[in-house]
Every structure is written in structure tokens, then in C-alpha cells.
Coordinates of C-alpha atoms in Angstrom, one line a residue:
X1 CA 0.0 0.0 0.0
X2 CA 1.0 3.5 -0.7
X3 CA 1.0 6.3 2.4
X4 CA 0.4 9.4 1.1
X5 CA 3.0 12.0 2.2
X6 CA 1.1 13.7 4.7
X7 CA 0.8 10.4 6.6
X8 CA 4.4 9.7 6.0
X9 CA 5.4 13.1 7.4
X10 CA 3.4 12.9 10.7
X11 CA 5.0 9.1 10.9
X12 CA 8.3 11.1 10.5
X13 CA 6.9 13.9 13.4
X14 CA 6.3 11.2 15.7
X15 CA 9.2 9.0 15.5
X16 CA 11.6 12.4 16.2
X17 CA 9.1 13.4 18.8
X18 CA 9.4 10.2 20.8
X19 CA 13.4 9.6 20.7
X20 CA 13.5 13.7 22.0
X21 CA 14.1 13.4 24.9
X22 CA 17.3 11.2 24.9
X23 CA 18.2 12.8 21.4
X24 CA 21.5 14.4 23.3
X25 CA 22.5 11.3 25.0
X26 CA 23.0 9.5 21.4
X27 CA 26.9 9.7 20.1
X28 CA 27.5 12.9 17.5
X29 CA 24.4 14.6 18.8
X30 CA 25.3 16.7 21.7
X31 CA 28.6 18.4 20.4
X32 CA 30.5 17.7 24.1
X33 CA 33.7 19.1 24.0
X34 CA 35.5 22.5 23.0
X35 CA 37.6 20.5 20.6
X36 CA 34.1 19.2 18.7
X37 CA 33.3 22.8 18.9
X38 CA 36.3 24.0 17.2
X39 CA 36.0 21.3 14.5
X40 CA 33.1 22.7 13.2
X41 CA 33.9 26.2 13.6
X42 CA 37.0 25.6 11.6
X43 CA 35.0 23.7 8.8
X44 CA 32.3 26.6 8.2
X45 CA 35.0 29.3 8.6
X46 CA 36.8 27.6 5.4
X47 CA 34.4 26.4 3.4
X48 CA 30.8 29.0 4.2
X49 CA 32.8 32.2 5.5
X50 CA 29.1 33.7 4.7
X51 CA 27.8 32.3 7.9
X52 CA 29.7 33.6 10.1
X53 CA 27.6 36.5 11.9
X54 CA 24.7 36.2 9.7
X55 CA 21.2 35.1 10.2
X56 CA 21.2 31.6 9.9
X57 CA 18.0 29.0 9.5
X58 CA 18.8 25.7 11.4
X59 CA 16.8 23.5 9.6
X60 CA 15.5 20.6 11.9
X61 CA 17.3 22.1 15.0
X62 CA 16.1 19.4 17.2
X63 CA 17.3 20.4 21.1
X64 CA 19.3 23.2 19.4
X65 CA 22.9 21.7 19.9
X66 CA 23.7 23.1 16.0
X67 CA 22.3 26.3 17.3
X68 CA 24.8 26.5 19.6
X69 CA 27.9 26.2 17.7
X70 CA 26.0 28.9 15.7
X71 CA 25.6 31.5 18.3
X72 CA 29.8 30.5 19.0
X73 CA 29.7 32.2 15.4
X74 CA 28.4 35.2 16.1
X75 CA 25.1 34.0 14.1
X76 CA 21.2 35.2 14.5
X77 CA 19.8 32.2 14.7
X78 CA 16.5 30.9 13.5
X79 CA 15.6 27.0 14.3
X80 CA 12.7 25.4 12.7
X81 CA 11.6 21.8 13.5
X82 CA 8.8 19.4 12.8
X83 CA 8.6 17.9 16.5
X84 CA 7.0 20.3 19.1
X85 CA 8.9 18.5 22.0
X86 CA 12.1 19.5 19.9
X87 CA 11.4 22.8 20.1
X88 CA 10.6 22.9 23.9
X89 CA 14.1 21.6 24.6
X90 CA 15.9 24.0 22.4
X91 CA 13.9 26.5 23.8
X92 CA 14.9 25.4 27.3
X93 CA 18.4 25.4 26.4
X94 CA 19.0 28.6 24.7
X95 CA 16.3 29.7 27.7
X96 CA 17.8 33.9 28.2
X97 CA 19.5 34.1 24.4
X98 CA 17.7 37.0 22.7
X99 CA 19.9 35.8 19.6
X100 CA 17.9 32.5 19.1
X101 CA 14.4 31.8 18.1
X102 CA 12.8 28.3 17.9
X103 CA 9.3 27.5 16.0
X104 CA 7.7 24.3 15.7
X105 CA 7.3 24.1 11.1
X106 CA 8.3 22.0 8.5
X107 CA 11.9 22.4 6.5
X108 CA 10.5 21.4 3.5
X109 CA 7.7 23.7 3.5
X110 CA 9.0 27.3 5.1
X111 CA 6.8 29.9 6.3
X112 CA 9.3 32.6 6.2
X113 CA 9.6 35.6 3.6
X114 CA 11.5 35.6 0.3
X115 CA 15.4 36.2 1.0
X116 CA 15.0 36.2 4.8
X117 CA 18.6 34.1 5.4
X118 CA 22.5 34.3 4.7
X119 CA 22.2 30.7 5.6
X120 CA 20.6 27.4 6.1
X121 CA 21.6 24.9 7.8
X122 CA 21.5 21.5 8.7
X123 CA 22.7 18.2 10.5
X124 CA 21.5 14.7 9.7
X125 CA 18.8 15.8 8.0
X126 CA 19.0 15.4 4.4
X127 CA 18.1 11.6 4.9
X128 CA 14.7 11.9 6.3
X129 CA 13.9 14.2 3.8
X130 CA 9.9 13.4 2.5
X131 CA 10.4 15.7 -0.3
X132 CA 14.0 16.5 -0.7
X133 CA 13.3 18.7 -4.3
X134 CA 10.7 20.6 -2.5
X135 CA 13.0 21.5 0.8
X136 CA 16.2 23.0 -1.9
X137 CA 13.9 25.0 -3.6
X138 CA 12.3 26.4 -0.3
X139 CA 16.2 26.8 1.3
X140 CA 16.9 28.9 -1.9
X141 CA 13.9 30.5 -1.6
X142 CA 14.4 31.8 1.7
X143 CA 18.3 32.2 1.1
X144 CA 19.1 36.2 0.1
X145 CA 21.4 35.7 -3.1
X146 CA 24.7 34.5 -2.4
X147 CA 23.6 32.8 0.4
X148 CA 25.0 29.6 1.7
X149 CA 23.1 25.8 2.5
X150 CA 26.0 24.1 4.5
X151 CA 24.8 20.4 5.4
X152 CA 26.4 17.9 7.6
X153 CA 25.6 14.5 7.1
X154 CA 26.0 10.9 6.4
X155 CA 25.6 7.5 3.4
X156 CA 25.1 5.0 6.2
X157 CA 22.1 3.6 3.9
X158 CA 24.1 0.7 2.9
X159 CA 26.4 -0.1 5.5
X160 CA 29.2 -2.0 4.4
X161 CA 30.4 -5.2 6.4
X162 CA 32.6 -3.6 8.8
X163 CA 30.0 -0.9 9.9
X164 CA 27.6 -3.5 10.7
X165 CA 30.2 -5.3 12.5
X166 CA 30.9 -2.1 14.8
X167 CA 27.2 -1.5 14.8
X168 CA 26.6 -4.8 16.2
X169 CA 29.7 -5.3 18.7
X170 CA 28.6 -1.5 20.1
X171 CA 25.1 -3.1 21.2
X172 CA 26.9 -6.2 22.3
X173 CA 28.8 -3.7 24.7
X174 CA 26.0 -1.9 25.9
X175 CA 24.9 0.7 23.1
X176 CA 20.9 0.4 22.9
X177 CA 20.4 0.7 18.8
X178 CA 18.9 3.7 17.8
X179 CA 16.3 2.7 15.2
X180 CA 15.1 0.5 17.3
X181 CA 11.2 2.1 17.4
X182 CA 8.5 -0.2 15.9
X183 CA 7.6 2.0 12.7
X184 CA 11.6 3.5 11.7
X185 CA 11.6 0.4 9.4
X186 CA 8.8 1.1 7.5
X187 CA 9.5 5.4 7.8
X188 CA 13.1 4.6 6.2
X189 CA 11.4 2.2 3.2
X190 CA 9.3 5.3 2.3
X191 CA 11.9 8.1 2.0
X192 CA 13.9 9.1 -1.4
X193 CA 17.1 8.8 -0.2
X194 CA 16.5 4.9 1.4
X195 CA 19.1 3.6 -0.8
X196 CA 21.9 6.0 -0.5
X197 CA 22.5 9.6 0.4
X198 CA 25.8 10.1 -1.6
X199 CA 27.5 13.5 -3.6
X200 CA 26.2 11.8 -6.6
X201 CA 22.6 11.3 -5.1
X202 CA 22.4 15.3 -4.0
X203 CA 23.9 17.0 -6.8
X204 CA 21.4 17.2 -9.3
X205 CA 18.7 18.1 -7.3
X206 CA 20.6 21.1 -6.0
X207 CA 21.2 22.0 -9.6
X208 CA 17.9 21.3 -10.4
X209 CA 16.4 23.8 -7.7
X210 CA 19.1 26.4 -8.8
X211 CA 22.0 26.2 -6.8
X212 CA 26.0 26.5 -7.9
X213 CA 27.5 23.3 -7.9
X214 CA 28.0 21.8 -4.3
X215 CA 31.3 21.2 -2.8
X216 CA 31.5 18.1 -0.7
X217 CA 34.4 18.4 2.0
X218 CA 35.5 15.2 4.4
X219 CA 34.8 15.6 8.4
X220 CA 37.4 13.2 9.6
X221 CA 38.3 16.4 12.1
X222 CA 34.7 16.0 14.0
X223 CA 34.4 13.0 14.0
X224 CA 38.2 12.3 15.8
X225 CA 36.8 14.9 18.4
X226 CA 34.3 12.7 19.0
X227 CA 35.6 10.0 19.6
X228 CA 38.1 11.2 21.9
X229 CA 35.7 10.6 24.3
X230 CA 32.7 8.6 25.5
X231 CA 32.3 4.6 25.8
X232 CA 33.7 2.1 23.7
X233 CA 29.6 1.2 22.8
X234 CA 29.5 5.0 22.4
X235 CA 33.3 4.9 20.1
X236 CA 32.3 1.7 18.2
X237 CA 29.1 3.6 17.3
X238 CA 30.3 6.6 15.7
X239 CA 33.0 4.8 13.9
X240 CA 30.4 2.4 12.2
X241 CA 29.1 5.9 10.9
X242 CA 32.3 7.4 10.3
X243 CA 33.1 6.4 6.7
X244 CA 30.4 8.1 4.8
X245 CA 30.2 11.8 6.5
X246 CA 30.6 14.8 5.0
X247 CA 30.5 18.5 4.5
X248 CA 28.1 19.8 1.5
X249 CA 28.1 23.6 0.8
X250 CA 25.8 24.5 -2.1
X251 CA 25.5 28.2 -2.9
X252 CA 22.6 30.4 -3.9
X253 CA 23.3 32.5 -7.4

């Protein structure tokens, strides 16, 4: 049977909503250290100087941990996200910070005004994308010109057999899997990027919404940060992720 994409987004809406509350605990959420911090600072300051300082969309900001190392940039920050309980814990954390604001919307369907951002941007999200066409041409929309989408992310679609070793011996030590919910199975079967969320898989559809061509830059730096702390479960974890991350930067005209 085919779900209709309204049904499929509120599946997506729920499933986020009910691993909120121990979203920071899982490994590469929370950014933990000052030498995680500093990664990603360094990335955006060489590859999307145009962040820096500007007014920045954080698409799907879940608890707001991305809107932290923006506000480290001395970014205006708006977070959008599709999960109300998200928005309650970003707004708890940023809780004081006139340079925040969170709302509770949909990245692939923006209620802001024409040109309204230097930047959008965005961490693990490009996977759970229901309409990945419709959400670049909103982000250029909204993006003044010359404005920057930076995206960090991930092709762990098709894990290969020594990520599914480290997946497995990670559990084995104590790491509770984290698409273990009863209906991430059938959310994942449903979305366009199921198979793989590779450069080759992204490009055209940012060319086809208008953008520059992307540049797609390696994040071995964060991810070293990373693991130079936690558990082993927690270590075994990121590394079974490790091998597909990257850095996109696609540019508005």
C-alpha cells in the first residue's frame, strides 16, 4: 500500500518526537567538547565564510545543539523543527539568548519571507527528507542571493560489512540501537534517499532547484573529536558511521 506523504510526514513527526528526549544522549548529537566545537567552527570558517555573523535558519534544530555552535559564530539564529517536544528543549536550552528563536514548522515547507537568510543549515537531515526537491527550492527560496546551505551528514544507507560489525559489537557492549522504534523500518522504506545519500545522489537536485554546484568536503576532524571521548559502545558507534560523513556547501546564485 502506498502512504500518502502527509501520513508519512506525521510518521516522520512522531518517530523524532518520541526519541526527543534522549536525542542528546546518542553519540555525535550533543557536540561535548571544546575540541568538537572548534572542528566545526573551523569547517564553516573555510568552506561558508558567509555564515559567520549572519542570520542563519537551522533546519530541523532538534534540542538546538547546532544552534549553539552557531551562536559561537556570532550567528542570529533561527531554528525550525517538525517535532513540538524538539522545540521545547531547544527552547529550554538557549532559555535567556535574545539571539535564538525556535518554531515548531516543516523544513521542506517554510513559512518565512522571500530572502530572509544568509544561511541554512543543517545536521543529519538530508536523509529523512519526504520531499528532498521541494525543501532545496524552499532553502533557496528563503536564502538572500549568495547565500550559503552548509549540510552535515551521512551515506550510512548501505552499510558496508565492517559498519555493521561495529554496529553490532557497540550493542553487544552496551549501546541500545537507535532505530530500534517499531515503525523506523517502515518510515526509512518510504523516503527518497533509502538507498543512499551520496554527492552523486544530491547533486542534481541542488542543480535542479538552482544552486552552484556543491562542494562536498571530508569531516574526519569532528568525528576524531568525537571519539576522543565517551564509551567504547558510544566509540564503536560513531565509527560504524564514520566512513560516509561529509561537509556539503551549495550556494545560492
Amino acid at each position: 500500500m502506498t502512504i500518502q506523504n502527509f501520513d508519512l510526514k506525521e510518521q516522520v513527526r512522531a518517530y523524532w518526537t518520541s526519541r526527543a528526549d534522549g536525542f542528546d544522549a546518542s553519540p555525535g548529537h550533543c557536540i561535548r567538547t571544546e575540541r568538537e566545537f572548534r572542528a566545526y567552527e573551523q569547517l564553516i570558517r573555510r568552506h561558508a565564510p558567509g555564515l559567520v555573523g549572519g542570520d542563519v535558519l537551522d533546519a530541523a534544530s532538534g534540542t538546538g545543539e547546532v544552534s549553539r555552535l552557531l551562536r559561537r559564530l556570532g550567528c542570529r539564529v533561527t531554528g525550525v523543527d517538525l517535532s513540538e517536544r524538539m522545540v521545547e528543549l531547544a527552547r529550554t536550552k538557549h532559555e535567556g539568548d535574545q539571539g535564538v528563536r525556535f518554531t515548531e514548522g516543516d523544513a521542506e515547507r517554510l513559512m518565512f519571507p522571500d530572502a530572509s537568510f544568509d544561511g541554512v543549515i543543517c545536521r543529519n537531515l538530508l536523509w529523512t527528507l519526504t520531499d528532498p526537491e521541494a525543501a532545496f527550492a524552499e532553502w533557496r527560496r528563503v536564502l538572500k542571493p549568495g547565500g550559503t546551505v552548509v549540510a552535515f551528514e551521512g551515506n550510512w544507507m548501505q552499510p558496508d560489512r565492517l559498519a555493521l560489525f561495529l554496529r553490532n559489537l557497540s550493542q553487544r557492549l552496551g549501546r541500545k540501537a537507535e532505530v530500534d522504534k517499531p515503525d523506523f523500518t517502515s518510515i526509512l522504506e518510504q523516503l527518497p534517499f533509502r538507498e543512499s545519500l551520496a554527492p552523486a545522489d544530491v547533486t542534481p537536485r541542488l542543480l535542479d532547484a538552482g544552486f552552484n554546484q556543491p562542494e562536498f568536503h571530508a569531516i574526519g576532524r569532528v568525528t576524531r573529536a568525537q571519539l576522543a571521548r565517551g564509551t567504547w559502545a558510544e566509540r564503536l558507534s560513531l565509527m560504524s558511521f564514520a566512513r560516509g560523513r561529509f561537509m556539503l556547501v551549495a550556494r545560492r546564485p
